[in-house]
């Protein structure tokens, strides 16, 4: 199901955490997802060849400490091409974030990895006409990728910041060629 329905990625990932020992509340949530699926069987991904001039658009987001049991944040990434989703993921982050900015940096880092892979794939088949666009909705995360400043609060997530800064530099310089 998740292979063709990006709108279910978060729900399926969240519910799969309690597969071994589901509670009554978990079963109610699964039934709610099934009702949603039954009511939306006519919904699908639509692609428009002229949408966005052939660019890849990538959107990412993260919650902050969304898991009540572990404090781990969940990230989500979706990449679109020709107006429709071509890649998406929703997963728990491997480390507990100490701020919203840190959770967003980790999400943007995963998004950058996905864009790099898809950009290489699209370039190899000659379908990428414009640079990929990475959308980051957290202004502090954006500022850190543009000008990483080392201090105690950013110490833990400094390598993902450098990865993103390098990614952004590669995109800008490849566009200038």
Short mmCIF file of C-alpha atoms in Angstrom, two decimals:
data_model
loop_
_atom_site.label_atom_id
_atom_site.label_comp_id
_atom_site.label_asym_id
_atom_site.label_seq_id
_atom_site.Cartn_x
_atom_site.Cartn_y
_atom_site.Cartn_z
CA UNK A 1 0.00 0.00 0.00
CA UNK A 2 2.66 2.53 0.95
CA UNK A 3 4.40 1.87 -2.37
CA UNK A 4 1.63 3.71 -4.18
CA UNK A 5 0.07 5.90 -1.50
CA UNK A 6 2.43 8.49 -0.06
CA UNK A 7 -0.42 9.85 2.07
CA UNK A 8 -0.24 6.64 4.14
CA UNK A 9 3.52 6.68 4.83
CA UNK A 10 3.33 8.35 8.24
CA UNK A 11 0.28 6.39 9.43
CA UNK A 12 1.73 3.03 8.41
CA UNK A 13 5.11 3.86 9.96
CA UNK A 14 3.49 5.02 13.19
CA UNK A 15 1.19 2.02 13.50
CA UNK A 16 3.94 -0.47 12.68
CA UNK A 17 5.70 0.48 15.91
CA UNK A 18 3.17 -1.55 17.88
CA UNK A 19 2.93 -4.65 15.67
CA UNK A 20 4.27 -7.02 18.32
CA UNK A 21 1.88 -6.01 21.07
CA UNK A 22 -1.01 -3.89 19.72
CA UNK A 23 -3.39 -2.29 22.19
CA UNK A 24 -7.12 -1.81 21.69
CA UNK A 25 -6.39 1.81 20.82
CA UNK A 26 -3.92 0.67 18.12
CA UNK A 27 -6.55 -1.61 16.57
CA UNK A 28 -9.01 1.30 16.48
CA UNK A 29 -6.36 3.41 14.70
CA UNK A 30 -5.75 0.64 12.13
CA UNK A 31 -9.50 0.42 11.45
CA UNK A 32 -9.54 4.20 10.97
CA UNK A 33 -6.77 3.88 8.35
CA UNK A 34 -8.71 1.11 6.59
CA UNK A 35 -11.82 3.32 6.50
CA UNK A 36 -9.72 6.13 5.04
CA UNK A 37 -8.34 3.80 2.36
CA UNK A 38 -11.83 2.50 1.51
CA UNK A 39 -13.09 6.06 1.12
CA UNK A 40 -10.20 7.25 -1.03
CA UNK A 41 -9.69 4.43 -3.54
CA UNK A 42 -10.17 6.92 -6.39
CA UNK A 43 -7.24 9.09 -5.27
CA UNK A 44 -3.93 8.63 -7.06
CA UNK A 45 -0.79 10.47 -8.03
CA UNK A 46 -1.21 12.71 -11.07
CA UNK A 47 1.74 13.69 -13.25
CA UNK A 48 1.70 16.71 -15.58
CA UNK A 49 4.62 16.75 -18.05
CA UNK A 50 4.93 20.55 -18.09
CA UNK A 51 4.66 21.09 -14.33
CA UNK A 52 7.64 22.82 -12.70
CA UNK A 53 9.76 22.88 -15.88
CA UNK A 54 11.14 19.40 -15.20
CA UNK A 55 12.72 20.28 -11.84
CA UNK A 56 12.76 18.06 -8.79
CA UNK A 57 11.03 19.61 -5.77
CA UNK A 58 11.79 18.23 -2.33
CA UNK A 59 9.79 18.98 0.80
CA UNK A 60 10.83 17.83 4.25
CA UNK A 61 9.68 18.31 7.79
CA UNK A 62 10.22 16.90 11.25
CA UNK A 63 8.36 16.90 14.50
CA UNK A 64 10.29 17.51 17.69
CA UNK A 65 10.32 14.58 20.11
CA UNK A 66 7.10 13.18 18.71
CA UNK A 67 7.47 9.71 20.23
CA UNK A 68 6.24 9.81 23.84
CA UNK A 69 8.14 6.62 24.76
CA UNK A 70 11.59 7.43 23.33
CA UNK A 71 11.60 11.17 22.63
CA UNK A 72 12.69 10.47 19.05
CA UNK A 73 11.54 12.81 16.31
CA UNK A 74 9.94 11.64 13.06
CA UNK A 75 11.06 13.04 9.73
CA UNK A 76 9.22 13.10 6.45
CA UNK A 77 10.54 13.69 2.95
CA UNK A 78 8.67 13.85 -0.34
CA UNK A 79 10.19 14.51 -3.76
CA UNK A 80 7.98 15.52 -6.68
CA UNK A 81 8.59 15.64 -10.41
CA UNK A 82 6.10 16.69 -13.07
CA UNK A 83 3.66 17.63 -10.32
CA UNK A 84 3.49 14.19 -8.69
CA UNK A 85 5.33 12.36 -5.93
CA UNK A 86 8.15 10.10 -7.10
CA UNK A 87 9.82 9.36 -3.77
CA UNK A 88 8.85 9.67 -0.13
CA UNK A 89 9.81 8.45 3.29
CA UNK A 90 8.69 8.81 6.86
CA UNK A 91 10.95 7.48 9.58
CA UNK A 92 12.03 7.99 13.15
CA UNK A 93 15.33 9.75 13.61
CA UNK A 94 18.07 7.62 15.15
CA UNK A 95 19.03 10.12 17.88
CA UNK A 96 16.99 12.30 20.21
CA UNK A 97 17.01 15.88 18.94
CA UNK A 98 17.60 18.61 21.50
CA UNK A 99 15.78 21.29 19.51
CA UNK A 100 13.36 21.76 16.65
CA UNK A 101 16.21 23.13 14.55
CA UNK A 102 18.26 20.00 15.12
CA UNK A 103 15.34 17.76 14.13
CA UNK A 104 14.82 19.88 10.99
CA UNK A 105 18.55 19.72 10.08
CA UNK A 106 18.46 15.92 10.27
CA UNK A 107 15.31 15.86 8.08
CA UNK A 108 16.88 18.24 5.55
CA UNK A 109 20.01 16.10 5.53
CA UNK A 110 17.95 13.01 4.60
CA UNK A 111 16.14 15.07 1.97
CA UNK A 112 19.46 16.20 0.47
CA UNK A 113 20.61 12.58 0.21
CA UNK A 114 17.40 11.67 -1.61
CA UNK A 115 17.73 14.63 -3.99
CA UNK A 116 21.35 13.77 -4.78
CA UNK A 117 20.43 10.17 -5.62
CA UNK A 118 17.43 11.17 -7.74
CA UNK A 119 19.35 13.99 -9.49
CA UNK A 120 22.05 11.53 -10.51
CA UNK A 121 19.43 9.08 -11.75
CA UNK A 122 17.56 11.73 -13.73
CA UNK A 123 20.79 13.15 -15.20
CA UNK A 124 21.88 9.67 -16.31
CA UNK A 125 18.67 9.24 -18.30
CA UNK A 126 18.68 12.84 -19.51
CA UNK A 127 15.46 13.89 -17.79
CA UNK A 128 16.70 16.55 -15.35
CA UNK A 129 16.28 19.98 -16.94
CA UNK A 130 16.76 22.21 -13.88
CA UNK A 131 18.41 22.05 -10.49
CA UNK A 132 16.63 20.33 -7.65
CA UNK A 133 14.86 22.53 -5.12
CA UNK A 134 15.09 21.68 -1.41
CA UNK A 135 12.36 23.32 0.67
CA UNK A 136 13.24 23.85 4.36
CA UNK A 137 10.57 25.47 6.52
CA UNK A 138 12.69 26.18 9.61
CA UNK A 139 14.49 29.53 9.38
CA UNK A 140 17.12 28.63 11.97
CA UNK A 141 18.01 25.49 9.98
CA UNK A 142 18.21 27.54 6.77
CA UNK A 143 20.52 30.08 8.42
CA UNK A 144 22.78 27.35 9.81
CA UNK A 145 23.19 25.77 6.37
CA UNK A 146 24.07 29.15 4.89
CA UNK A 147 26.47 30.16 7.66
CA UNK A 148 27.36 27.36 10.09
CA UNK A 149 28.44 28.79 13.40
CA UNK A 150 30.06 26.46 15.87
CA UNK A 151 28.83 26.78 19.40
CA UNK A 152 27.56 24.47 22.10
CA UNK A 153 23.98 24.25 20.77
CA UNK A 154 25.00 23.22 17.23
CA UNK A 155 27.91 20.96 18.19
CA UNK A 156 25.93 17.70 17.89
CA UNK A 157 24.50 18.40 14.42
CA UNK A 158 27.53 20.05 12.83
CA UNK A 159 28.30 17.29 10.30
CA UNK A 160 24.79 17.28 8.82
CA UNK A 161 25.10 21.07 8.50
CA UNK A 162 28.35 20.70 6.55
CA UNK A 163 26.73 18.03 4.37
CA UNK A 164 23.85 20.38 3.57
CA UNK A 165 26.17 23.34 2.97
CA UNK A 166 28.26 21.23 0.56
CA UNK A 167 25.08 20.01 -1.14
CA UNK A 168 23.84 23.57 -1.63
CA UNK A 169 27.25 24.68 -2.95
CA UNK A 170 27.31 21.81 -5.48
CA UNK A 171 23.85 22.72 -6.73
CA UNK A 172 24.68 26.41 -7.12
CA UNK A 173 27.99 25.75 -8.90
CA UNK A 174 26.50 23.08 -11.20
CA UNK A 175 23.75 25.53 -12.17
CA UNK A 176 26.32 28.20 -13.08
CA UNK A 177 28.06 25.89 -15.59
#
